CSV table of C-alpha atoms in Angstrom, one decimal:
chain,number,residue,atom,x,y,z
A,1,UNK,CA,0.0,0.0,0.0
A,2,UNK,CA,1.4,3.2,-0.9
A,3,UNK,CA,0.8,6.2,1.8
A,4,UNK,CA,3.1,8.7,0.5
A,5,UNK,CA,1.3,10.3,-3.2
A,6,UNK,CA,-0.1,13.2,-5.1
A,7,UNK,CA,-3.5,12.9,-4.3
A,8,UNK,CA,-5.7,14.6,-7.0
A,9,UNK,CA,-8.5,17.1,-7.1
A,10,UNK,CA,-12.1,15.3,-6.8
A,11,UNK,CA,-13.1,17.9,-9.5
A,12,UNK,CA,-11.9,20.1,-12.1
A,13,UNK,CA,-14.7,22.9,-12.1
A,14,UNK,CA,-15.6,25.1,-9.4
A,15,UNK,CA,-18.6,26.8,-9.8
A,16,UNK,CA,-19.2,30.8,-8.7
A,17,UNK,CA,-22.8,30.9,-8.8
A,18,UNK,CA,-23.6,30.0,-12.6
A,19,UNK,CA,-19.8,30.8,-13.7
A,20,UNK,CA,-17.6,27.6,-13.7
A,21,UNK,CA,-14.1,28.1,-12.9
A,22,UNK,CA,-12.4,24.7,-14.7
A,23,UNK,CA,-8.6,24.3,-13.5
A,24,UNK,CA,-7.7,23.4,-17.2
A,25,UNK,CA,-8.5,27.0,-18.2
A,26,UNK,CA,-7.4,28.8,-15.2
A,27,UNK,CA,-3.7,26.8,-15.7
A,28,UNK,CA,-3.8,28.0,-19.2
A,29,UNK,CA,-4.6,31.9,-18.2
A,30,UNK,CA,-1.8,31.8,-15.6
A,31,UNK,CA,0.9,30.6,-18.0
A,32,UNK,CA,-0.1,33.1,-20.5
A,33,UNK,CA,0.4,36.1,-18.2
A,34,UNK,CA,3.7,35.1,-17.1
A,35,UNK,CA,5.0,34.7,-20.2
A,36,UNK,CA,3.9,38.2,-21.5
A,37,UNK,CA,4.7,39.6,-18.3
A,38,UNK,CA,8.4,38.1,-18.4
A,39,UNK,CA,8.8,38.6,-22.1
A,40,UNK,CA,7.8,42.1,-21.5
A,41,UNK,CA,10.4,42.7,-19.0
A,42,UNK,CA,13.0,41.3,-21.9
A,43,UNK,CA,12.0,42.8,-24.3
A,44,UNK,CA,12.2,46.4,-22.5
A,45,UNK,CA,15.5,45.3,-21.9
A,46,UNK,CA,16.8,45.0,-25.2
A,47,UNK,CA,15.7,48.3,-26.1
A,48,UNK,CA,12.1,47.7,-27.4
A,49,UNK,CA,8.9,49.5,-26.2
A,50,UNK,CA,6.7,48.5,-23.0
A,51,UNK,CA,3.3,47.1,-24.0
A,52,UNK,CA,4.5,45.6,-27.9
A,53,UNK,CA,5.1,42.1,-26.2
A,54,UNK,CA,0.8,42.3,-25.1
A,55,UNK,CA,0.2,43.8,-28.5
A,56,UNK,CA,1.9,40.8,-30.2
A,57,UNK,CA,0.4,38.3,-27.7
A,58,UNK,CA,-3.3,39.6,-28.9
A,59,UNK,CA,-2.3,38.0,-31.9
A,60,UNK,CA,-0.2,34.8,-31.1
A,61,UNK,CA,-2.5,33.4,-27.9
A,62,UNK,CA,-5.8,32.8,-30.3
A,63,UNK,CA,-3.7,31.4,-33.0
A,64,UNK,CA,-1.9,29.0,-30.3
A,65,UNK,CA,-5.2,27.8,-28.9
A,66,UNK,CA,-6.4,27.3,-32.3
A,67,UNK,CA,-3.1,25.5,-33.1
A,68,UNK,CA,-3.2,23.3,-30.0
A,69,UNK,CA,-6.3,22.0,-30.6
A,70,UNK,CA,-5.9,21.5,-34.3
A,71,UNK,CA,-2.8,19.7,-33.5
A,72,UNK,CA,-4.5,17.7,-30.9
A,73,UNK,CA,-7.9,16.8,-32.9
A,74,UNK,CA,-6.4,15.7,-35.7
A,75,UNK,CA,-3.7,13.5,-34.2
A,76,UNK,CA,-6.0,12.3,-31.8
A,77,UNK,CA,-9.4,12.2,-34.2
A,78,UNK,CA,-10.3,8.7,-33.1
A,79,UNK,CA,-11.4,10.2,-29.8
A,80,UNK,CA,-13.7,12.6,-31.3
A,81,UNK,CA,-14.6,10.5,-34.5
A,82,UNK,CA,-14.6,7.2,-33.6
A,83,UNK,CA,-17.4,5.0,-33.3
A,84,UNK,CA,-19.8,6.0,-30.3
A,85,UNK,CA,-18.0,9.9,-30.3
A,86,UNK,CA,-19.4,12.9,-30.8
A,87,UNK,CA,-17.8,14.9,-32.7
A,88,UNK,CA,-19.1,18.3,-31.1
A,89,UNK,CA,-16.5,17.1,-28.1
A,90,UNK,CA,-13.5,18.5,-30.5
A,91,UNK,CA,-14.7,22.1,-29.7
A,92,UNK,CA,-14.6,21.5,-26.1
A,93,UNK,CA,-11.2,22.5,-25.0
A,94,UNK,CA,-11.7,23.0,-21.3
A,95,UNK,CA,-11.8,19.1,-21.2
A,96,UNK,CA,-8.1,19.2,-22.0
A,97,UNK,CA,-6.3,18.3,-25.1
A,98,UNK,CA,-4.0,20.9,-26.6
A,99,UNK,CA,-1.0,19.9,-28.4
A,100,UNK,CA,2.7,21.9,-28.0
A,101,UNK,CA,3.8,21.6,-31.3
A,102,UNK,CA,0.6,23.1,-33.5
A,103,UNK,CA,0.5,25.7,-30.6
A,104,UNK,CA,3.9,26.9,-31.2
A,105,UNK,CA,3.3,26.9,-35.0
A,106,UNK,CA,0.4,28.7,-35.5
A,107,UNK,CA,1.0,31.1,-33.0
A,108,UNK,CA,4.3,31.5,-34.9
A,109,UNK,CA,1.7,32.3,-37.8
A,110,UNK,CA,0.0,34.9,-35.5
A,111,UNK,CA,2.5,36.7,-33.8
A,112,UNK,CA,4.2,37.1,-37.4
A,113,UNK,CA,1.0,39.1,-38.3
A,114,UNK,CA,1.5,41.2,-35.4
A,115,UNK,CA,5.2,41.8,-35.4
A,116,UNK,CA,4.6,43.1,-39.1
A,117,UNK,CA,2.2,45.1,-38.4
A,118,UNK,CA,4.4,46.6,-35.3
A,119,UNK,CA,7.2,46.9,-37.9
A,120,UNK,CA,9.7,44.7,-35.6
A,121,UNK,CA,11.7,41.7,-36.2
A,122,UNK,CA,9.6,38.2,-35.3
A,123,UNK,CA,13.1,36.4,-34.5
A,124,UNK,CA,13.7,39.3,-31.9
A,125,UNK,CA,10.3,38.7,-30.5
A,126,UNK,CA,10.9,35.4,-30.1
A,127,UNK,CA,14.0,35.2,-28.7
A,128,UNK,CA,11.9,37.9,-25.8
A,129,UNK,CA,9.6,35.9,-25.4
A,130,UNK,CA,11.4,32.0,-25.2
A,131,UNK,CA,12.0,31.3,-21.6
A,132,UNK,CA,8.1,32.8,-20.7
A,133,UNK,CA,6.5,30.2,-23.2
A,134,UNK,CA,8.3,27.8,-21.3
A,135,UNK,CA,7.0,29.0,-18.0
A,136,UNK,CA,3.9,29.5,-19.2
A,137,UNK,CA,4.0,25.4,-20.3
A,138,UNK,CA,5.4,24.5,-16.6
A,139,UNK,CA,1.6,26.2,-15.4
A,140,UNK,CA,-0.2,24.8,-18.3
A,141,UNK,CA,0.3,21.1,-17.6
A,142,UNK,CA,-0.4,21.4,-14.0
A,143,UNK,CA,-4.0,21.8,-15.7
A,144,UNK,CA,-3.5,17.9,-16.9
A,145,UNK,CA,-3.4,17.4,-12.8
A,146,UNK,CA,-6.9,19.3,-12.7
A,147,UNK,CA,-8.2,16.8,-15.4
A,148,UNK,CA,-6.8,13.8,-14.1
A,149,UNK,CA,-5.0,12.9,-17.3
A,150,UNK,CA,-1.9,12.4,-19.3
A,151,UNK,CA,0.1,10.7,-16.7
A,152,UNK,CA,2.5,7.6,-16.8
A,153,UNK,CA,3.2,4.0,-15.8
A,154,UNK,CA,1.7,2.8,-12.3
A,155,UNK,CA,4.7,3.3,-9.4
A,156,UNK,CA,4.2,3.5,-5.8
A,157,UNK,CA,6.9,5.8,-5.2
A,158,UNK,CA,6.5,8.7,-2.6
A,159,UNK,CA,5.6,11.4,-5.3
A,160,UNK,CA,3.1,9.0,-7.4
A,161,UNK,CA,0.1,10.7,-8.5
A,162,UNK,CA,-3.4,9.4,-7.6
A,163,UNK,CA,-5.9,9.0,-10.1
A,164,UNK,CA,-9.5,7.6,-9.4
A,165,UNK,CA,-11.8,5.5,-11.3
A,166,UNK,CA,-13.8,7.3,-14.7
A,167,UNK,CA,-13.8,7.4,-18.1
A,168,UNK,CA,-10.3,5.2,-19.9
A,169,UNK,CA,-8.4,5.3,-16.5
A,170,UNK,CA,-7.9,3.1,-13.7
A,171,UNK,CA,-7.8,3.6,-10.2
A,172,UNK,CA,-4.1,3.6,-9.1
A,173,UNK,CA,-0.9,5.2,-8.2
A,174,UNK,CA,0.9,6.6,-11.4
A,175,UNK,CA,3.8,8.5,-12.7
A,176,UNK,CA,2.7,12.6,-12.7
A,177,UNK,CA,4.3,13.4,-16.1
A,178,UNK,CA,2.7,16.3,-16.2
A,179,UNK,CA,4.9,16.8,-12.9
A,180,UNK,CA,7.6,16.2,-14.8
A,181,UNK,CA,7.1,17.9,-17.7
A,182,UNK,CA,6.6,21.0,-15.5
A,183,UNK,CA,9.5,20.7,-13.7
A,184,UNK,CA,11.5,20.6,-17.4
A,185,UNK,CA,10.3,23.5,-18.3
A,186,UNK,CA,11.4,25.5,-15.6
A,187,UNK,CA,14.8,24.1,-16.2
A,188,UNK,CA,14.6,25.4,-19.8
A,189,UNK,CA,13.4,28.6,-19.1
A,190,UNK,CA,16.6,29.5,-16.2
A,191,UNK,CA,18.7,27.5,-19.4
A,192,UNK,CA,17.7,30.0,-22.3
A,193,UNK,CA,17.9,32.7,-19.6
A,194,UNK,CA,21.2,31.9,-18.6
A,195,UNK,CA,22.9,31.4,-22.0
A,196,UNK,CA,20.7,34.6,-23.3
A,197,UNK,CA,22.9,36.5,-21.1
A,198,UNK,CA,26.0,34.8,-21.9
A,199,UNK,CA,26.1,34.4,-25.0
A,200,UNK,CA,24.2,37.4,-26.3
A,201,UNK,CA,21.5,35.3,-28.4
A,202,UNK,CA,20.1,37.0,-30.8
A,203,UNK,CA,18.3,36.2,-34.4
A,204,UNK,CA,15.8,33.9,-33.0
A,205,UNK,CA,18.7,31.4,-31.5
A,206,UNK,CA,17.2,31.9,-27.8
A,207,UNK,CA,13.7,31.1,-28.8
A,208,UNK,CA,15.9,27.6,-30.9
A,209,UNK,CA,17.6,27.0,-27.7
A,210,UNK,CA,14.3,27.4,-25.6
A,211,UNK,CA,12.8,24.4,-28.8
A,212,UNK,CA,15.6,22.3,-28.7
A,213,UNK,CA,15.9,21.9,-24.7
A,214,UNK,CA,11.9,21.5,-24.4
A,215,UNK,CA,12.3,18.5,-27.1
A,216,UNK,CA,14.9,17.0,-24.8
A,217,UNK,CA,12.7,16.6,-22.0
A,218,UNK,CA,9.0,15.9,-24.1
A,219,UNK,CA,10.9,13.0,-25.8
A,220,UNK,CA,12.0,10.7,-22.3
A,221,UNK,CA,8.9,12.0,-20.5
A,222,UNK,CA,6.5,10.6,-23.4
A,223,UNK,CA,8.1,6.8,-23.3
A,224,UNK,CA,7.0,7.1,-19.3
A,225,UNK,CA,2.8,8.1,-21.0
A,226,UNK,CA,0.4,5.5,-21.0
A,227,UNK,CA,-2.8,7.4,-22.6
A,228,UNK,CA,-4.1,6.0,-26.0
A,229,UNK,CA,-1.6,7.5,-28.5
A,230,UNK,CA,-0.5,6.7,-32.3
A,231,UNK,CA,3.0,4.8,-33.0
A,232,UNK,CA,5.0,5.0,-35.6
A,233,UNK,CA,7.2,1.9,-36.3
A,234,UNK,CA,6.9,1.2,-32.5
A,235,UNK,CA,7.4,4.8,-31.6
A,236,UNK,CA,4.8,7.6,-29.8
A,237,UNK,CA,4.4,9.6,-32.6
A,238,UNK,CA,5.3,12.8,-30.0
A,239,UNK,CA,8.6,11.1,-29.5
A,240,UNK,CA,9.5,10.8,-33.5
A,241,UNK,CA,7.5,15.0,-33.4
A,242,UNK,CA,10.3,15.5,-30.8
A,243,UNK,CA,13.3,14.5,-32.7
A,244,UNK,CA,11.7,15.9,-35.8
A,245,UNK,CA,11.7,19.4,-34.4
A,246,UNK,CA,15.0,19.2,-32.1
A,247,UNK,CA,17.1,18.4,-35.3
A,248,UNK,CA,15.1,21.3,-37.1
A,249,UNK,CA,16.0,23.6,-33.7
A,250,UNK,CA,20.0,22.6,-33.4
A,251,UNK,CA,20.4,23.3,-37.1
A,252,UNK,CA,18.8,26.6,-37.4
A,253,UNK,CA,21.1,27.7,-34.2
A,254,UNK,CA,24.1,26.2,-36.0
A,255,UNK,CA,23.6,27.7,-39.5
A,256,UNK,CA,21.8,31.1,-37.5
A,257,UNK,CA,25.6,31.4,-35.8
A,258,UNK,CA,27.2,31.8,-38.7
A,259,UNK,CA,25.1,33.5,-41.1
A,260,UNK,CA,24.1,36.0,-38.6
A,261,UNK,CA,26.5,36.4,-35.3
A,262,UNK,CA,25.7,38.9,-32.9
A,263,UNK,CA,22.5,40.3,-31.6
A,264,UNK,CA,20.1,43.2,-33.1
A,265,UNK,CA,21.5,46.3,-31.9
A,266,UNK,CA,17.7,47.5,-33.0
A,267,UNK,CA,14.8,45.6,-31.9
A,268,UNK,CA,11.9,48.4,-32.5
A,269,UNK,CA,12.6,51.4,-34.9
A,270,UNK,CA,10.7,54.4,-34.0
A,271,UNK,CA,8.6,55.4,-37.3
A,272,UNK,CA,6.2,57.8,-35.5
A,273,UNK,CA,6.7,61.2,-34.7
A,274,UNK,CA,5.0,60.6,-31.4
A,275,UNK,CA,8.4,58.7,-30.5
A,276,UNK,CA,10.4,61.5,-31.0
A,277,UNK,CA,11.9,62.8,-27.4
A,278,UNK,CA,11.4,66.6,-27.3
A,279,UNK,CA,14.6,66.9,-25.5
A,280,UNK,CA,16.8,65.7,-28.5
A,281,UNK,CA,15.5,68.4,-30.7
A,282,UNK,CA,17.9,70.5,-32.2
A,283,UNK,CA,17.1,74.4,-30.6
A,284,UNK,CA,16.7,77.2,-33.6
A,285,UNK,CA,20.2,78.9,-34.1
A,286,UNK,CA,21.0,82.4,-34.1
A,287,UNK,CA,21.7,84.2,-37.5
A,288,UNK,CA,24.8,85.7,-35.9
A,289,UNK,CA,25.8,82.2,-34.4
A,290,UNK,CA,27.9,80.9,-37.8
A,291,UNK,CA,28.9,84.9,-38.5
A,292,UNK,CA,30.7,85.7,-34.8
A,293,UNK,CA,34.0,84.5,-35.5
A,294,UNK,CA,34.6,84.9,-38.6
A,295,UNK,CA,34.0,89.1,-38.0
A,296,UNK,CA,36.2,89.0,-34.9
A,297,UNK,CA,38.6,87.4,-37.1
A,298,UNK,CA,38.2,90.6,-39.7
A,299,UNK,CA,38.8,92.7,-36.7
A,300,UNK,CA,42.1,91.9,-35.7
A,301,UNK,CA,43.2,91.5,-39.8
A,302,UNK,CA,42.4,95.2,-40.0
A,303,UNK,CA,44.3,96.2,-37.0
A,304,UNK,CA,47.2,94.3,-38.4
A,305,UNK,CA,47.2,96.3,-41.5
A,306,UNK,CA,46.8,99.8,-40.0
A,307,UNK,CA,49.7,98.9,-37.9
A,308,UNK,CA,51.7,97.7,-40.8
A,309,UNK,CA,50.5,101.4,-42.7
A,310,UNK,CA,51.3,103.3,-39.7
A,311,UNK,CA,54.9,101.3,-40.0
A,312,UNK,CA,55.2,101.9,-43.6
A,313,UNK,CA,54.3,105.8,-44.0
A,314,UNK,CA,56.2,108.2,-41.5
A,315,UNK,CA,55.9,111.3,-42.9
A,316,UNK,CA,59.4,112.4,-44.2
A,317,UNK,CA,61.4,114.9,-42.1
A,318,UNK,CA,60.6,113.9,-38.4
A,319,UNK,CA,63.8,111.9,-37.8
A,320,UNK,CA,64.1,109.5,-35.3
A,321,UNK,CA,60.9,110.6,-33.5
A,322,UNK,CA,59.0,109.9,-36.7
A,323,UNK,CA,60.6,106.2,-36.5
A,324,UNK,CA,59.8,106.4,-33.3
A,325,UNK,CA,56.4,107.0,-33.3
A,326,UNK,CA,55.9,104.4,-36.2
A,327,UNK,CA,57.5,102.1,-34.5
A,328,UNK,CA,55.3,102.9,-31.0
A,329,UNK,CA,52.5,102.4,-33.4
A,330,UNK,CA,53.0,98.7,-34.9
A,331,UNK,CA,53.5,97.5,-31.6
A,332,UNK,CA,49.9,99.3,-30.9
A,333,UNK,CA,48.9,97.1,-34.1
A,334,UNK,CA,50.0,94.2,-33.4
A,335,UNK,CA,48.8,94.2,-29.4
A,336,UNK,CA,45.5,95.0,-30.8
A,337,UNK,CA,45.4,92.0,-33.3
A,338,UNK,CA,46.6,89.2,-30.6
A,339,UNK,CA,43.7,91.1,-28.0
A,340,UNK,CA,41.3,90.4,-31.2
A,341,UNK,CA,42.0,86.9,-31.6
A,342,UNK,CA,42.3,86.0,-28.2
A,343,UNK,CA,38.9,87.6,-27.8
A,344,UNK,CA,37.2,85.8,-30.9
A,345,UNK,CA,36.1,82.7,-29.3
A,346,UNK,CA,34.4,84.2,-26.0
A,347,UNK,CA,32.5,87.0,-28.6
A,348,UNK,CA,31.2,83.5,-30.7
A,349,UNK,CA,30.1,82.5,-27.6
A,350,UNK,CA,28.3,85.4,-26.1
A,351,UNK,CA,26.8,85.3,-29.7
């Protein structure tokens, strides 16, 4: 008899009034707040704009949800097509049942639209934004707990999950994957953080990084799954997705590297006017700003030359005094030039 385990909630839903609260959902909300949260605080960080993370996220969250089901519906379809299904259960997502991989690509698809129509790069976004979709995936699954689902093989170790008796499952003790799987992704997120900082990632190789690592982890934790899945040559089709998409990740880091080293020095352009800081204006100049030392220069030029005159024409007769006086009178001249150019430079700036 096992006494040390996980027990599980009796129920998913909790109802306020006539409003059901279902843990699946709430798990999802929580995850999707951190991550725009955190990948706000990133993205501020590498020089972008507060509030174009949430902008973005209006657009990649509904085409993620879409994704996730799509992903899960289709690769799943005997649950919702099968004989004795109904097929109006494929809508209902608070039952559980998203899948990773179509929410990753089309919200890709989504959060493209948005970064266009922000005019920023979507690799910069993404690399902002890696290490809170991985947080946001260590809440997400703790909605699997809620719903009593996706764990693994039976155990009776001291942090087994308990699952009770309903629909496909067995009463028992059981491996908390989603546990797991939780755990991972917090490891992933403090990885990409860590080698973020560095390495200076940039170009989308964080958000490859944050891809690659996650694939690590999804592929041992899906051999320990024991819900109703497809195999391919013996294989949980998530396991051969995994390796798929990690070789797909470690190449575009590899080839990324090389093709484009470094890190945007510019993740969000300002093309309004309305970004424009008053501050950096340039001030209206003076007319007499460019003509100030130019006409002090002038100045001492023609006291040089009316010393030099003075110099030049003594009147004839006066002798030695005459020298004398010319002479008196260039070194007026010329102690009147060097007091004009020394002066120059404070009269531009008065001016």
């Amino acid at each position: 008899m096992n006494l040390a385990y996980i027990p599980s909630p009796s129920t998913g839903v909790i109802h306020l009034g006539p409003i059901p609260l279902r843990g699946y959902a709430f798990c999802i909300i929580i995850g999707v707040f951190v991550a725009v949260w955190l990948g706000n605080k990133r993205w501020i960080a590498r020089g972008g704009k507060p509030g174009t993370v949430a902008d973005i996220a209006v657009w990649a969250v509904p085409f993620g949800l879409v994704g996730g089901r799509l992903y899960h519906v289709i690769t799943d379809y005997q649950l919702y097509f099968g004989e004795g299904r109904n097929w109006v259960d494929a809508f209902k997502i608070w039952e559980g049942g998203l899948g990773i991989w179509g929410a990753i690509a089309l919200g890709a698809v989504g959060a493209w639209i948005g970064c266009r129509l922000r005019g920023i790069p979507l690799p910069a976004w993404a690399d902002a934004l890696a290490p809170g979709i991985a947080l946001a995936q260590a809440c997400g699954r703790w909605g699997n707990w809620f719903n009593q689902e996706l764990y693994g093989r039976a155990t009776d170790l001291p942090w087994a999950v308990e699952i009770s008796d309903g629909p496909n499952r067995v009463a028992g003790t059981y491996h908390p994957t989603f546990l797991y799987e939780s755990l991972w992704c917090l490891g992933v997120a403090a990885l990409v953080i860590w080698a973020d900082r560095r390495f200076k990632l940039g170009h989308g190789r964080a958000f490859a990084l944050y891809v690659a690592a996650y694939c690590v982890g999804r592929g041992w934790i899906e051999y320990m799954r024991v819900d109703e899945a497809h195999h391919i040559l013996g294989v949980r089709l998530n396991v051969w997705t995994s390796i798929v998409v990690f070789i797909l990740a470690v190449v575009y880091l590899v080839l990324s590297a090389k093709l484009r080293p470094g890190r945007e020095e510019v993740v969000e352009p300002d093309r309004g006017p309305a970004a424009s800081d008053p501050a950096t204006k340039d001030e209206p100049k003076d007319p007499a700003d460019g003509d100030s030392e130019p006409k002090a220069d002038a100045d001492a030029e023609d006291a040089a030359e009316a010393g030099a005159g003075a110099a030049a024409e003594p009147e004839a007769g006066t002798g030695a005094k005459a020298g004398a006086k010319a002479e008196d009178a260039t070194e007026d001249a010329t102690e009147d030039a060097v007091t004009a150019d020394a002066e120059a430079p404070k009269t531009a700036k008065k001016l």
